Coordinates of N, CA and C in Angstrom, one line a residue:
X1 N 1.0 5.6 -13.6 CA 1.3 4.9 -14.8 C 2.5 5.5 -15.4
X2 N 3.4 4.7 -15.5 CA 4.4 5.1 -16.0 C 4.3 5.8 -17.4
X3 N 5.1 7.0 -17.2 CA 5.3 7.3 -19.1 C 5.9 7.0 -20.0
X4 N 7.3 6.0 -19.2 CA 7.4 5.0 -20.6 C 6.5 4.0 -20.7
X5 N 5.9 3.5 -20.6 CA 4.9 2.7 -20.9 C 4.6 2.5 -22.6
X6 N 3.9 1.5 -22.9 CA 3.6 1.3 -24.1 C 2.5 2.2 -24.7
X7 N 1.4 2.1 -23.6 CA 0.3 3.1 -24.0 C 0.3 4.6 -24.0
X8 N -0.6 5.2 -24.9 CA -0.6 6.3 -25.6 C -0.7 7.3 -23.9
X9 N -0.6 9.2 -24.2 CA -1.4 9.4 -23.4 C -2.9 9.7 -22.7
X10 N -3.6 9.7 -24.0 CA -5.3 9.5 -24.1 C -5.8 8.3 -23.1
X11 N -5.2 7.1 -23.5 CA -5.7 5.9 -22.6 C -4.7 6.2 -21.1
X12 N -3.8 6.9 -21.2 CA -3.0 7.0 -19.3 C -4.8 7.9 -18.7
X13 N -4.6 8.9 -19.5 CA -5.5 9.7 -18.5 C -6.8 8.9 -18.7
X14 N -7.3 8.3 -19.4 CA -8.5 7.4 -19.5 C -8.2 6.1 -18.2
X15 N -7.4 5.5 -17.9 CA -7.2 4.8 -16.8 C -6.9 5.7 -15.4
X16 N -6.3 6.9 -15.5 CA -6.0 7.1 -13.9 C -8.0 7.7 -14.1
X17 N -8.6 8.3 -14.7 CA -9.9 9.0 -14.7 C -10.8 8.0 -13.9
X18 N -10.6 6.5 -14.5 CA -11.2 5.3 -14.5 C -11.0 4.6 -12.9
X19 N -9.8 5.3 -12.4 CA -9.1 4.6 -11.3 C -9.7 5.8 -10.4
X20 N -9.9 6.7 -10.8 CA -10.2 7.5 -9.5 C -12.0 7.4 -9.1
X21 N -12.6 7.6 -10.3 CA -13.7 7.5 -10.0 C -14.3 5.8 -9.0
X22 N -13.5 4.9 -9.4 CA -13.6 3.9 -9.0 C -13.1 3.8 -7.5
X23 N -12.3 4.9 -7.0 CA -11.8 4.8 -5.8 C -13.0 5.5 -4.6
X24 N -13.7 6.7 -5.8 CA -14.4 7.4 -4.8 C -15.5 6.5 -4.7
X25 N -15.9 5.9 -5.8 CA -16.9 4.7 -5.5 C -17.1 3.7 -4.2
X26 N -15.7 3.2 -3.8 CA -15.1 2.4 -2.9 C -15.2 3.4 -1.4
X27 N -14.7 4.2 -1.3 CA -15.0 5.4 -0.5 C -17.0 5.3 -0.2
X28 N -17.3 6.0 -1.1 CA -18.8 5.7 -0.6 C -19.4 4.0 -0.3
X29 N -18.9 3.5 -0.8 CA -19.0 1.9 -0.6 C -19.0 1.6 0.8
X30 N -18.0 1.8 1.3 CA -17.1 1.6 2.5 C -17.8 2.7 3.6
X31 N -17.9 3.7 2.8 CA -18.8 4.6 4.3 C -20.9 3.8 4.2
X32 N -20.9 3.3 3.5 CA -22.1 2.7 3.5 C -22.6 1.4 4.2
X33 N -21.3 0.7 4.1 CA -21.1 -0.3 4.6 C -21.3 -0.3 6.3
X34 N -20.1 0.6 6.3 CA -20.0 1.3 8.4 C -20.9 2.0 8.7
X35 N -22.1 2.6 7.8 CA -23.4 3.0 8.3 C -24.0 1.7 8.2
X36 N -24.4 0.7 7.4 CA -25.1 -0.3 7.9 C -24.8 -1.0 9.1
X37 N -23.5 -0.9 9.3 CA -22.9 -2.0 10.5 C -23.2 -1.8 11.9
X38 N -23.3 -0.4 11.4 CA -23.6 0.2 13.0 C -24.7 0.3 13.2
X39 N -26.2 0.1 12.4 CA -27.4 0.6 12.4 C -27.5 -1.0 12.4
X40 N -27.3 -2.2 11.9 CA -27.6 -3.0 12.1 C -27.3 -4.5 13.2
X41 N -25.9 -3.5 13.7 CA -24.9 -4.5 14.3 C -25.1 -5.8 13.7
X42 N -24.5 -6.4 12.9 CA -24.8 -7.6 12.3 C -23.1 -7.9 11.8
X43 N -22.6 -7.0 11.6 CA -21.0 -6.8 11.5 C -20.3 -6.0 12.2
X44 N -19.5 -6.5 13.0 CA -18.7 -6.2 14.1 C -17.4 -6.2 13.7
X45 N -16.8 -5.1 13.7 CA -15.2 -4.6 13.6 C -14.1 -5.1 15.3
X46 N -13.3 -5.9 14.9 CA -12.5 -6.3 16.1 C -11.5 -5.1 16.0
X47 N -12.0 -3.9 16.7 CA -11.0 -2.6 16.8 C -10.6 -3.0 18.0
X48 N -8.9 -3.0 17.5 CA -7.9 -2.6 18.5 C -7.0 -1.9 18.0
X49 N -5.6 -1.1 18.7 CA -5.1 -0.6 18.5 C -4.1 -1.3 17.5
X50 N -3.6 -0.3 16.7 CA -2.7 -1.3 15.2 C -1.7 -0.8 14.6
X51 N -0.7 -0.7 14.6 CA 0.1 0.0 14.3 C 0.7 0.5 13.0
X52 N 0.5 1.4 12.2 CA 0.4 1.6 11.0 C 1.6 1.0 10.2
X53 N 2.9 1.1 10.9 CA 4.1 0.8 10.1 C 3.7 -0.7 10.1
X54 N 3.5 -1.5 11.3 CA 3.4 -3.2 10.7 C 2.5 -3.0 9.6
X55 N 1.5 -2.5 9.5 CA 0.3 -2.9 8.4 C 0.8 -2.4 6.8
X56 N 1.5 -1.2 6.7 CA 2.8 -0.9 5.7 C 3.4 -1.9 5.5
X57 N 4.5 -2.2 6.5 CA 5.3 -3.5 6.0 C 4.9 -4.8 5.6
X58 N 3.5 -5.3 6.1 CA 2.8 -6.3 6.3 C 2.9 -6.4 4.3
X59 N 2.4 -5.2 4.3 CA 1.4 -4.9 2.8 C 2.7 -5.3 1.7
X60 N 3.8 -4.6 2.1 CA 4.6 -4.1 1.1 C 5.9 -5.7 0.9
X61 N 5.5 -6.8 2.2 CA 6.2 -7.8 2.0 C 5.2 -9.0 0.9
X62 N 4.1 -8.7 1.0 CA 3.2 -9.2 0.4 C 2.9 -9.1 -1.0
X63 N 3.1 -7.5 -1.4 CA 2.7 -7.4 -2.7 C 4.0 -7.3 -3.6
X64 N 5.7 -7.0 -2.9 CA 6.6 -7.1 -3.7 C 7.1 -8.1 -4.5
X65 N 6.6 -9.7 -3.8 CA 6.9 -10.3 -5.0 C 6.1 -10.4 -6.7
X66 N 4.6 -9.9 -6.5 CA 3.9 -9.9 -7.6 C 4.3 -8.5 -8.1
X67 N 4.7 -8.0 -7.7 CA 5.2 -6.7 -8.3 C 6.6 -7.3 -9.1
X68 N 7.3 -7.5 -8.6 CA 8.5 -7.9 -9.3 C 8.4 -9.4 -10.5
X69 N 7.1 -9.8 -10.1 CA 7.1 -10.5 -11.4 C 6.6 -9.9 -12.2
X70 N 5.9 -9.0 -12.7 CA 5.7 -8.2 -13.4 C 6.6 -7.4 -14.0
X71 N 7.3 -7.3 -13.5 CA 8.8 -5.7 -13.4 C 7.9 -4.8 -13.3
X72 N 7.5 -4.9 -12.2 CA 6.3 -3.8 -11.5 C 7.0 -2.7 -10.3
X73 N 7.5 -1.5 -10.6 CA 7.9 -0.5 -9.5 C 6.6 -0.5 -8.6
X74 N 7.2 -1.2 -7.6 CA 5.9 -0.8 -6.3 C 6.8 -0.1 -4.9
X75 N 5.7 1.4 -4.6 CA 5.8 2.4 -4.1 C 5.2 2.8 -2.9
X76 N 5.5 3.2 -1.7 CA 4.4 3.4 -0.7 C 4.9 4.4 0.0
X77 N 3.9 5.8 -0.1 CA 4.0 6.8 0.4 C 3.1 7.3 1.3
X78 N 3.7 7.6 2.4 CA 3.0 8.2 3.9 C 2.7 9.6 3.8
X79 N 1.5 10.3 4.4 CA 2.0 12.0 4.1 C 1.2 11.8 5.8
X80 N 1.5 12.6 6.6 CA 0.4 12.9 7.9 C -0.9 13.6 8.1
X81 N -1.3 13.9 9.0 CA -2.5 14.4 9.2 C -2.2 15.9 8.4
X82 N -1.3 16.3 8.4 CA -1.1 17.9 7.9 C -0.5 17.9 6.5
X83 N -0.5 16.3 5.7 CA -0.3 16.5 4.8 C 1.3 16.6 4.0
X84 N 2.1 16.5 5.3 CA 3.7 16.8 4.8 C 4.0 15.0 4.8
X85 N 4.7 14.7 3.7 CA 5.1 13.7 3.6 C 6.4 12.9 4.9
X86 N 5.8 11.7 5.5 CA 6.7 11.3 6.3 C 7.7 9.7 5.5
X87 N 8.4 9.7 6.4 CA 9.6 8.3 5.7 C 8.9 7.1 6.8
X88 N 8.4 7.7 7.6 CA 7.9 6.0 8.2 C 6.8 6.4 9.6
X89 N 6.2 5.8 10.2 CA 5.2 6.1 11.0 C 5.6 5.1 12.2
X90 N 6.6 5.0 12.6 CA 7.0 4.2 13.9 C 6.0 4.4 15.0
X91 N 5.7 5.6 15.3 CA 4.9 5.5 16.8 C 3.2 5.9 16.2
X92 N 3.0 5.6 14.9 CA 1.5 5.8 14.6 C 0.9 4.7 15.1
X93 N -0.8 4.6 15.6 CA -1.5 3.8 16.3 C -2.7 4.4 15.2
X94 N -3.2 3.2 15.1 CA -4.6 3.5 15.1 C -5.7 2.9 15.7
X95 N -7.3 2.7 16.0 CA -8.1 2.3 16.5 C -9.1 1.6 15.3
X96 N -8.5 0.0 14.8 CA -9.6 -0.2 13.8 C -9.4 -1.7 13.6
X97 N -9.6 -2.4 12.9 CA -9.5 -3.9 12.7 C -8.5 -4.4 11.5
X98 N -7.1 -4.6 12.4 CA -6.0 -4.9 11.4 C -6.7 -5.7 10.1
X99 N -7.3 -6.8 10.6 CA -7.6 -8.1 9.3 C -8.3 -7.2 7.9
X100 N -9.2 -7.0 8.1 CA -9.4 -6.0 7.5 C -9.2 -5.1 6.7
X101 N -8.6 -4.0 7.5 CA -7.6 -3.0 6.9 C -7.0 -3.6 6.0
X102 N -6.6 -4.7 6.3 CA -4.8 -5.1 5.8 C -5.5 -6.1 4.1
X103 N -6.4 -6.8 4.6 CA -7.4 -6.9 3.3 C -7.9 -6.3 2.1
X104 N -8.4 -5.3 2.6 CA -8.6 -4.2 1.5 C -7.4 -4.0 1.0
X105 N -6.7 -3.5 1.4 CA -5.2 -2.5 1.3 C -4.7 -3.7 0.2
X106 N -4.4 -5.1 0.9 CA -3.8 -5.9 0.0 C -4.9 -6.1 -1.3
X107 N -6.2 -6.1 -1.0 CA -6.9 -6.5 -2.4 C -7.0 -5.3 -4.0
X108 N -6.7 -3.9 -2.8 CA -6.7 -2.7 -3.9 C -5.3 -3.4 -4.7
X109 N -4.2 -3.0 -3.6 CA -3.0 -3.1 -4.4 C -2.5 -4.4 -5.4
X110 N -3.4 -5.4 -5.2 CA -3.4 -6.9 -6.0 C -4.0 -6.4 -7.1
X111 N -5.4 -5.7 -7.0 CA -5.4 -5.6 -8.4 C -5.0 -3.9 -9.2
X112 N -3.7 -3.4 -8.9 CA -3.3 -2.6 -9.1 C -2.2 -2.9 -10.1
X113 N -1.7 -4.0 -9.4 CA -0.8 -4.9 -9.7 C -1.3 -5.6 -10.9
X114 N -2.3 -6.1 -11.1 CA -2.7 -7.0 -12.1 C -3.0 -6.3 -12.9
X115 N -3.6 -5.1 -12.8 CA -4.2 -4.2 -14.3 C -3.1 -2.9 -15.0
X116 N -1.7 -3.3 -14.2 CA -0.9 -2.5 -14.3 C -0.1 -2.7 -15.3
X117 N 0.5 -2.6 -16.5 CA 1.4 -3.3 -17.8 C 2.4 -3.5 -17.3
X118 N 3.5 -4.3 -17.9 CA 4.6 -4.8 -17.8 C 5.8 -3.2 -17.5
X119 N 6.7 -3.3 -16.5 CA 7.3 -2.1 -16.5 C 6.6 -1.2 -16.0
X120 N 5.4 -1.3 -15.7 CA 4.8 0.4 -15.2 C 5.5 0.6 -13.4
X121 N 4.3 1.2 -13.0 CA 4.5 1.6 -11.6 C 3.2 1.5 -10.6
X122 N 3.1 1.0 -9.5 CA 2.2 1.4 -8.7 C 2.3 2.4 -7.4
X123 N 1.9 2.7 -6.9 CA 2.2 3.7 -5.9 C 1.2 3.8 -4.6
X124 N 1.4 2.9 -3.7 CA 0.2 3.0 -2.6 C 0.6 4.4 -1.8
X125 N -0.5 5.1 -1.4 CA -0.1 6.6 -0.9 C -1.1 6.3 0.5
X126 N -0.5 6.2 1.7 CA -0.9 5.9 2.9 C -1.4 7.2 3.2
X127 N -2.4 8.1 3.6 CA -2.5 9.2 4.2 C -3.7 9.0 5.8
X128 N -3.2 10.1 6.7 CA -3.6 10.0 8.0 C -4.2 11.4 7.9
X129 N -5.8 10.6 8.1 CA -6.6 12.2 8.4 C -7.8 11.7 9.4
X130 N -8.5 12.8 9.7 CA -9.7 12.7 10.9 C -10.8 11.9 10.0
X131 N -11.9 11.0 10.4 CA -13.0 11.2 9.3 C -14.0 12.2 8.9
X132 N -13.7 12.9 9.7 CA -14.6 13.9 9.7 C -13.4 15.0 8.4
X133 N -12.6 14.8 8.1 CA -12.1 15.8 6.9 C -11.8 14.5 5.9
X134 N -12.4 13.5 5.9 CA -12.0 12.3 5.0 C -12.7 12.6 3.5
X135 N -13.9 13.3 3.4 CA -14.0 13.7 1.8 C -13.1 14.9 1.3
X136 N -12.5 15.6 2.5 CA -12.2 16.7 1.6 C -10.5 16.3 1.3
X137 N -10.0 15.3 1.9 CA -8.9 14.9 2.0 C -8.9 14.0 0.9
X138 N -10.1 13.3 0.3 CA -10.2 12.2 -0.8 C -10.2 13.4 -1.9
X139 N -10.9 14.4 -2.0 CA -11.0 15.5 -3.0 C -9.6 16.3 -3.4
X140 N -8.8 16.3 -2.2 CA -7.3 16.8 -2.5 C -6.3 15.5 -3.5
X141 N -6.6 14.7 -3.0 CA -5.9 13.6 -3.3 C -6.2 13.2 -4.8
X142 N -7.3 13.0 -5.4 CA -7.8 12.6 -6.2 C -7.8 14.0 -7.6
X143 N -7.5 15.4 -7.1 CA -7.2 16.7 -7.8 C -5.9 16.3 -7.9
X144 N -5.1 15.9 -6.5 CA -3.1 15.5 -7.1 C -3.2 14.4 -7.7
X145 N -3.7 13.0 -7.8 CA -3.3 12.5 -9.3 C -3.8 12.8 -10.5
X146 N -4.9 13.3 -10.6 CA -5.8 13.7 -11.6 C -4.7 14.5 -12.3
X147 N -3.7 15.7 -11.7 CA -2.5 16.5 -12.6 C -1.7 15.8 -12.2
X148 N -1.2 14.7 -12.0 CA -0.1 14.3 -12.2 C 0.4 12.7 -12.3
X149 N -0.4 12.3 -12.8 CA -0.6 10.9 -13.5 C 0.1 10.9 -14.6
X150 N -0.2 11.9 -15.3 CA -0.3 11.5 -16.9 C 0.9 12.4 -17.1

């Protein structure tokens, strides 16, 4: 959230508070979901291999025009498995179901976009980790906007 923004600081940190808990929410959502799928097979992931930069670019051709009708700064930041920030992920692969992925990803940042004020900012922050360090990588992430949102 931008700090020029119209709103005070009490409500910035009252929305990123709002945004994060709501993220971990989605996190356990989503790990709940892939434990049903697999205990029930009743939903089937078309995993193939997918390349991270198309699904970046895919995202970011997609949501820049509703961003700019807004006068919405939209942002998209890579960090790698170790956490150092990269400029692009040319030879990243992953093993999972583009349609999907690319679903979510577009529906977070649609309504990031929509609940965002005129002039703010959004910031999609791509990070690459194991799942097996995926809570403690959501717990890092979620301590860096928590200081530095507002």
């Amino acid at each position: 959230l931008d700090a020029g923004s119209s709103i005070d600081e009490k409500e910035r940190k009252d929305i990123v508070k709002s945004a994060l808990e709501c993220g971990g929410h989605m996190l356990k959502t989503l790990d709940d979901i892939l434990t049903i799928a697999k205990s029930r097979h009743n939903v089937e992931a078309d995993r193939k291999p997918m390349s991270i930069s198309n699904l970046i670019s895919t995202c970011k051709r997609m949501m820049d025009p509703l961003a700019e009708a807004k006068q919405i700064r939209f942002s998209i930041t890579l960090t790698n498995i170790y956490n150092n920030l990269c400029d692009k992920w040319d030879n990243v692969t992953i093993l999972s179901d583009e349609t999907k992925i690319l679903q979510t990803i577009n529906n977070l940042t649609n309504n990031a976009i929509k609940f965002t004020p005129v002039n703010g900012f959004v910031k999609l922050h791509v990070s690459l980790f194991n799942r097996k360090n995926a809570k403690d990588r959501w717990n890092e992430l979620k301590s860096y906007y928590q200081g530095n949102c507002v």
